[in-house]
């Protein structure tokens, strides 16, 4: 396999990993604050259909993306209301949101199936950086949403580890009563984080329908929301490791597509399974390593905060 071919696989891998990166970054924020969100898949689907439909109606990619982000945030708000205010079971609420989002997106997208995209995000070569051998091709000849994801990862990592706001978020997932005792609103911190998680999941869905595969088809997320949740465990709730995990998944996915293009005599269904089999293996290995220690896991993850019981 030539160097050029490896670069092509890695370049496609960045694109394939970007929707998962958005979703997993949102889930990292959400879980760091102590709230488990299993509704990412549904949020991505609603974001995908909203982004595509609004873009088709307005002709603007950025308005479509903004609409997807807003809708994802509203679904995050619903999850926050149920789990934070009404103390509903977080697992049940997340699964219900995924089922709701899957059905809603299919209903809303009926008239858009087979409709050609009005526009799509295209590769933009960054001056100077795009000319760097290999690295320039892989990372700096991408579309604007890929570049935005780089910035988001850096911002989230900086906020988490270098600011008071990040300390509050991490404390909300570790010891919410301590945050409350310091006079900060644990409910406000968690609400903001869950809404942001929904917004990023919506953006990840919009990337699917506006950049990765500009179109709308039912269930086009194809389990990527669940993969994003799994990658949060692999990333040990760290934004930079979430970036690495998302791109690793993307490269495995890209490898299968390139092998098909080369005419390798491997059943196509097996090649399509590769990214998901890889994710399962990573989860098994990660679980085995952390079985006897809660490495990185927020101590209050999934536990409702009852102020009267602090």
GROMACS .gro file of C-alpha atoms in nm:
model
  310
    1UNK     CA    1   0.000   0.000   0.000
    2UNK     CA    2   0.152   0.331  -0.111
    3UNK     CA    3   0.205   0.638   0.108
    4UNK     CA    4  -0.045   0.830  -0.104
    5UNK     CA    5  -0.309   0.565  -0.042
    6UNK     CA    6  -0.247   0.571   0.335
    7UNK     CA    7  -0.281   0.951   0.332
    8UNK     CA    8  -0.609   0.917   0.142
    9UNK     CA    9  -0.741   0.673   0.405
   10UNK     CA   10  -0.639   0.904   0.689
   11UNK     CA   11  -0.790   1.207   0.515
   12UNK     CA   12  -1.123   1.029   0.469
   13UNK     CA   13  -1.096   0.903   0.826
   14UNK     CA   14  -1.095   1.260   0.960
   15UNK     CA   15  -1.416   1.330   0.768
   16UNK     CA   16  -1.579   1.005   0.884
   17UNK     CA   17  -1.479   1.072   1.244
   18UNK     CA   18  -1.599   1.432   1.261
   19UNK     CA   19  -1.973   1.368   1.328
   20UNK     CA   20  -1.874   1.127   1.605
   21UNK     CA   21  -1.630   1.384   1.742
   22UNK     CA   22  -1.904   1.645   1.775
   23UNK     CA   23  -2.138   1.400   1.946
   24UNK     CA   24  -1.875   1.251   2.177
   25UNK     CA   25  -1.747   1.597   2.275
   26UNK     CA   26  -2.101   1.692   2.373
   27UNK     CA   27  -2.136   1.371   2.571
   28UNK     CA   28  -1.805   1.436   2.751
   29UNK     CA   29  -1.939   1.775   2.863
   30UNK     CA   30  -2.269   1.623   2.972
   31UNK     CA   31  -2.120   1.330   3.163
   32UNK     CA   32  -1.850   1.543   3.324
   33UNK     CA   33  -2.135   1.731   3.489
   34UNK     CA   34  -2.283   1.404   3.615
   35UNK     CA   35  -2.566   1.348   3.365
   36UNK     CA   36  -2.574   1.041   3.142
   37UNK     CA   37  -2.733   1.110   2.803
   38UNK     CA   38  -2.821   0.804   2.599
   39UNK     CA   39  -3.032   1.011   2.362
   40UNK     CA   40  -2.738   1.115   2.142
   41UNK     CA   41  -2.848   0.895   1.850
   42UNK     CA   42  -3.193   1.052   1.842
   43UNK     CA   43  -3.047   1.403   1.874
   44UNK     CA   44  -2.812   1.338   1.581
   45UNK     CA   45  -3.097   1.217   1.362
   46UNK     CA   46  -3.317   1.516   1.441
   47UNK     CA   47  -3.018   1.743   1.384
   48UNK     CA   48  -2.949   1.576   1.049
   49UNK     CA   49  -3.304   1.612   0.917
   50UNK     CA   50  -3.337   1.967   1.052
   51UNK     CA   51  -3.008   2.080   0.903
   52UNK     CA   52  -3.086   1.929   0.563
   53UNK     CA   53  -3.447   2.052   0.547
   54UNK     CA   54  -3.364   2.407   0.655
   55UNK     CA   55  -3.066   2.422   0.420
   56UNK     CA   56  -3.285   2.297   0.134
   57UNK     CA   57  -3.552   2.556   0.215
   58UNK     CA   58  -3.319   2.854   0.264
   59UNK     CA   59  -3.021   2.760   0.049
   60UNK     CA   60  -2.790   2.845   0.341
   61UNK     CA   61  -2.559   2.586   0.495
   62UNK     CA   62  -2.496   2.796   0.805
   63UNK     CA   63  -2.865   2.857   0.874
   64UNK     CA   64  -2.921   2.482   0.838
   65UNK     CA   65  -2.638   2.411   1.081
   66UNK     CA   66  -2.767   2.671   1.326
   67UNK     CA   67  -3.117   2.520   1.311
   68UNK     CA   68  -2.975   2.173   1.382
   69UNK     CA   69  -2.782   2.310   1.680
   70UNK     CA   70  -3.093   2.480   1.819
   71UNK     CA   71  -3.307   2.167   1.782
   72UNK     CA   72  -3.036   1.955   1.944
   73UNK     CA   73  -3.023   2.205   2.230
   74UNK     CA   74  -3.401   2.183   2.275
   75UNK     CA   75  -3.380   1.804   2.299
   76UNK     CA   76  -3.099   1.850   2.551
   77UNK     CA   77  -3.324   2.088   2.744
   78UNK     CA   78  -3.597   1.824   2.751
   79UNK     CA   79  -3.351   1.565   2.882
   80UNK     CA   80  -3.229   1.810   3.146
   81UNK     CA   81  -3.583   1.892   3.256
   82UNK     CA   82  -3.670   1.526   3.302
   83UNK     CA   83  -3.348   1.413   3.468
   84UNK     CA   84  -3.236   1.717   3.667
   85UNK     CA   85  -3.564   1.882   3.770
   86UNK     CA   86  -3.790   1.577   3.791
   87UNK     CA   87  -3.514   1.326   3.881
   88UNK     CA   88  -3.629   1.077   3.617
   89UNK     CA   89  -3.412   0.776   3.545
   90UNK     CA   90  -3.135   0.896   3.315
   91UNK     CA   91  -3.099   0.571   3.123
   92UNK     CA   92  -3.473   0.544   3.055
   93UNK     CA   93  -3.497   0.909   2.949
   94UNK     CA   94  -3.202   0.877   2.714
   95UNK     CA   95  -3.337   0.565   2.545
   96UNK     CA   96  -3.680   0.729   2.515
   97UNK     CA   97  -3.520   1.034   2.349
   98UNK     CA   98  -3.343   0.812   2.098
   99UNK     CA   99  -3.668   0.634   2.009
  100UNK     CA  100  -3.850   0.967   1.991
  101UNK     CA  101  -3.577   1.125   1.776
  102UNK     CA  102  -3.568   0.827   1.539
  103UNK     CA  103  -3.942   0.839   1.481
  104UNK     CA  104  -3.962   1.219   1.461
  105UNK     CA  105  -3.678   1.245   1.212
  106UNK     CA  106  -3.834   0.978   0.991
  107UNK     CA  107  -4.165   1.165   0.995
  108UNK     CA  108  -4.016   1.508   0.931
  109UNK     CA  109  -3.784   1.380   0.660
  110UNK     CA  110  -4.040   1.192   0.448
  111UNK     CA  111  -4.063   1.464   0.187
  112UNK     CA  112  -3.685   1.511   0.173
  113UNK     CA  113  -3.586   1.153   0.089
  114UNK     CA  114  -3.415   1.158  -0.251
  115UNK     CA  115  -3.410   1.539  -0.268
  116UNK     CA  116  -3.073   1.669  -0.396
  117UNK     CA  117  -2.890   1.897  -0.153
  118UNK     CA  118  -2.915   2.272  -0.209
  119UNK     CA  119  -2.556   2.305  -0.088
  120UNK     CA  120  -2.292   2.114   0.106
  121UNK     CA  121  -1.976   2.191   0.297
  122UNK     CA  122  -1.678   2.166   0.064
  123UNK     CA  123  -1.306   2.136   0.136
  124UNK     CA  124  -1.127   2.464   0.200
  125UNK     CA  125  -0.747   2.461   0.178
  126UNK     CA  126  -0.594   2.664   0.459
  127UNK     CA  127  -0.308   2.886   0.340
  128UNK     CA  128   0.042   2.758   0.430
  129UNK     CA  129  -0.091   2.477   0.655
  130UNK     CA  130  -0.246   2.285   0.366
  131UNK     CA  131   0.093   2.271   0.198
  132UNK     CA  132   0.262   2.077   0.480
  133UNK     CA  133   0.355   1.731   0.344
  134UNK     CA  134   0.105   1.462   0.448
  135UNK     CA  135  -0.026   1.652   0.752
  136UNK     CA  136  -0.154   1.935   0.535
  137UNK     CA  137  -0.349   1.695   0.316
  138UNK     CA  138  -0.496   1.506   0.611
  139UNK     CA  139  -0.591   1.791   0.844
  140UNK     CA  140  -0.588   2.119   0.653
  141UNK     CA  141  -0.764   2.039   0.327
  142UNK     CA  142  -1.097   1.976   0.493
  143UNK     CA  143  -1.429   2.160   0.522
  144UNK     CA  144  -1.515   2.438   0.766
  145UNK     CA  145  -1.700   2.211   1.011
  146UNK     CA  146  -1.386   1.999   1.049
  147UNK     CA  147  -1.185   2.311   1.130
  148UNK     CA  148  -1.455   2.421   1.373
  149UNK     CA  149  -1.427   2.085   1.550
  150UNK     CA  150  -1.052   2.142   1.605
  151UNK     CA  151  -1.130   2.473   1.774
  152UNK     CA  152  -1.408   2.323   1.985
  153UNK     CA  153  -1.184   2.046   2.119
  154UNK     CA  154  -0.915   2.299   2.214
  155UNK     CA  155  -1.170   2.531   2.378
  156UNK     CA  156  -1.338   2.254   2.578
  157UNK     CA  157  -1.002   2.117   2.696
  158UNK     CA  158  -0.889   2.466   2.799
  159UNK     CA  159  -1.215   2.539   2.983
  160UNK     CA  160  -1.212   2.201   3.160
  161UNK     CA  161  -0.858   2.221   3.290
  162UNK     CA  162  -0.767   2.591   3.303
  163UNK     CA  163  -1.078   2.782   3.413
  164UNK     CA  164  -1.307   2.810   3.713
  165UNK     CA  165  -1.605   2.721   3.495
  166UNK     CA  166  -1.438   2.393   3.400
  167UNK     CA  167  -1.363   2.321   3.764
  168UNK     CA  168  -1.732   2.372   3.847
  169UNK     CA  169  -1.836   2.132   3.570
  170UNK     CA  170  -1.596   1.863   3.688
  171UNK     CA  171  -1.698   1.918   4.050
  172UNK     CA  172  -2.065   1.884   3.951
  173UNK     CA  173  -1.988   1.534   3.827
  174UNK     CA  174  -1.770   1.440   4.122
  175UNK     CA  175  -1.922   1.605   4.428
  176UNK     CA  176  -2.233   1.811   4.350
  177UNK     CA  177  -2.305   1.882   4.717
  178UNK     CA  178  -1.968   2.060   4.745
  179UNK     CA  179  -2.060   2.283   4.450
  180UNK     CA  180  -2.394   2.359   4.614
  181UNK     CA  181  -2.226   2.432   4.948
  182UNK     CA  182  -2.002   2.690   4.777
  183UNK     CA  183  -2.313   2.881   4.670
  184UNK     CA  184  -2.313   2.774   4.304
  185UNK     CA  185  -2.624   2.635   4.140
  186UNK     CA  186  -2.564   2.269   4.062
  187UNK     CA  187  -2.885   2.268   3.861
  188UNK     CA  188  -2.769   2.558   3.642
  189UNK     CA  189  -2.430   2.395   3.578
  190UNK     CA  190  -2.591   2.067   3.480
  191UNK     CA  191  -2.861   2.230   3.268
  192UNK     CA  192  -2.602   2.425   3.069
  193UNK     CA  193  -2.386   2.116   3.014
  194UNK     CA  194  -2.675   1.894   2.903
  195UNK     CA  195  -2.805   2.160   2.664
  196UNK     CA  196  -2.454   2.207   2.521
  197UNK     CA  197  -2.427   1.831   2.479
  198UNK     CA  198  -2.752   1.831   2.281
  199UNK     CA  199  -2.635   2.121   2.066
  200UNK     CA  200  -2.314   1.939   1.974
  201UNK     CA  201  -2.505   1.618   1.898
  202UNK     CA  202  -2.731   1.820   1.667
  203UNK     CA  203  -2.423   1.966   1.498
  204UNK     CA  204  -2.285   1.615   1.451
  205UNK     CA  205  -2.609   1.511   1.284
  206UNK     CA  206  -2.601   1.817   1.060
  207UNK     CA  207  -2.249   1.724   0.951
  208UNK     CA  208  -2.382   1.392   0.825
  209UNK     CA  209  -2.650   1.547   0.606
  210UNK     CA  210  -2.463   1.860   0.498
  211UNK     CA  211  -2.104   1.738   0.453
  212UNK     CA  212  -2.033   1.368   0.499
  213UNK     CA  213  -2.320   1.244   0.281
  214UNK     CA  214  -2.518   1.549   0.163
  215UNK     CA  215  -2.871   1.408   0.160
  216UNK     CA  216  -3.137   1.281   0.394
  217UNK     CA  217  -3.216   0.913   0.448
  218UNK     CA  218  -3.387   0.754   0.746
  219UNK     CA  219  -3.153   0.638   1.025
  220UNK     CA  220  -2.856   0.790   0.843
  221UNK     CA  221  -2.663   0.818   1.171
  222UNK     CA  222  -2.634   0.436   1.158
  223UNK     CA  223  -2.548   0.396   1.525
  224UNK     CA  224  -2.292   0.675   1.539
  225UNK     CA  225  -2.463   0.823   1.844
  226UNK     CA  226  -2.410   0.500   2.036
  227UNK     CA  227  -2.051   0.487   1.914
  228UNK     CA  228  -1.999   0.841   2.047
  229UNK     CA  229  -2.125   0.736   2.390
  230UNK     CA  230  -1.895   0.434   2.390
  231UNK     CA  231  -1.597   0.645   2.285
  232UNK     CA  232  -1.646   0.868   2.590
  233UNK     CA  233  -1.549   0.568   2.805
  234UNK     CA  234  -1.250   0.497   2.580
  235UNK     CA  235  -1.153   0.865   2.608
  236UNK     CA  236  -1.174   0.854   2.989
  237UNK     CA  237  -1.395   1.164   2.972
  238UNK     CA  238  -1.115   1.372   2.816
  239UNK     CA  239  -1.177   1.597   2.510
  240UNK     CA  240  -0.839   1.531   2.347
  241UNK     CA  241  -0.874   1.155   2.379
  242UNK     CA  242  -1.226   1.186   2.239
  243UNK     CA  243  -1.069   1.346   1.931
  244UNK     CA  244  -0.826   1.055   1.895
  245UNK     CA  245  -1.102   0.797   1.945
  246UNK     CA  246  -1.333   0.959   1.691
  247UNK     CA  247  -1.061   0.973   1.427
  248UNK     CA  248  -0.959   0.616   1.500
  249UNK     CA  249  -1.316   0.505   1.435
  250UNK     CA  250  -1.321   0.719   1.122
  251UNK     CA  251  -1.001   0.560   0.989
  252UNK     CA  252  -1.137   0.208   1.046
  253UNK     CA  253  -1.456   0.308   0.866
  254UNK     CA  254  -1.252   0.465   0.584
  255UNK     CA  255  -1.034   0.154   0.554
  256UNK     CA  256  -1.341  -0.060   0.487
  257UNK     CA  257  -1.462   0.176   0.215
  258UNK     CA  258  -1.120   0.184   0.046
  259UNK     CA  259  -1.089  -0.193   0.055
  260UNK     CA  260  -1.424  -0.218  -0.120
  261UNK     CA  261  -1.307   0.031  -0.383
  262UNK     CA  262  -0.997  -0.181  -0.443
  263UNK     CA  263  -1.215  -0.484  -0.505
  264UNK     CA  264  -1.076  -0.683  -0.212
  265UNK     CA  265  -1.261  -1.016  -0.194
  266UNK     CA  266  -1.416  -0.957   0.147
  267UNK     CA  267  -1.795  -0.948   0.193
  268UNK     CA  268  -1.918  -0.587   0.204
  269UNK     CA  269  -2.125  -0.653   0.516
  270UNK     CA  270  -1.812  -0.765   0.700
  271UNK     CA  271  -1.631  -0.445   0.599
  272UNK     CA  272  -1.927  -0.238   0.720
  273UNK     CA  273  -1.908  -0.419   1.053
  274UNK     CA  274  -1.541  -0.335   1.109
  275UNK     CA  275  -1.586   0.002   1.288
  276UNK     CA  276  -1.846  -0.140   1.526
  277UNK     CA  277  -1.648  -0.456   1.600
  278UNK     CA  278  -1.347  -0.236   1.667
  279UNK     CA  279  -1.551  -0.021   1.908
  280UNK     CA  280  -1.668  -0.330   2.097
  281UNK     CA  281  -1.310  -0.452   2.131
  282UNK     CA  282  -1.198  -0.112   2.258
  283UNK     CA  283  -1.479  -0.112   2.515
  284UNK     CA  284  -1.387  -0.461   2.634
  285UNK     CA  285  -1.021  -0.367   2.673
  286UNK     CA  286  -1.103  -0.037   2.844
  287UNK     CA  287  -1.344  -0.206   3.082
  288UNK     CA  288  -1.086  -0.473   3.167
  289UNK     CA  289  -0.828  -0.207   3.248
  290UNK     CA  290  -1.060  -0.004   3.471
  291UNK     CA  291  -1.251  -0.288   3.639
  292UNK     CA  292  -1.083  -0.235   3.973
  293UNK     CA  293  -1.054   0.143   3.956
  294UNK     CA  294  -1.297   0.411   3.844
  295UNK     CA  295  -1.035   0.574   3.623
  296UNK     CA  296  -1.173   0.907   3.507
  297UNK     CA  297  -1.536   0.815   3.572
  298UNK     CA  298  -1.725   1.105   3.734
  299UNK     CA  299  -1.826   0.978   4.079
  300UNK     CA  300  -2.177   1.126   4.059
  301UNK     CA  301  -2.246   1.017   3.700
  302UNK     CA  302  -2.607   0.907   3.665
  303UNK     CA  303  -2.692   0.995   4.026
  304UNK     CA  304  -2.976   1.251   4.069
  305UNK     CA  305  -2.887   1.537   4.301
  306UNK     CA  306  -3.136   1.585   4.583
  307UNK     CA  307  -3.047   1.897   4.776
  308UNK     CA  308  -3.225   1.789   5.092
  309UNK     CA  309  -3.006   1.477   5.107
  310UNK     CA  310  -2.668   1.648   5.074
   0.00000   0.00000   0.00000
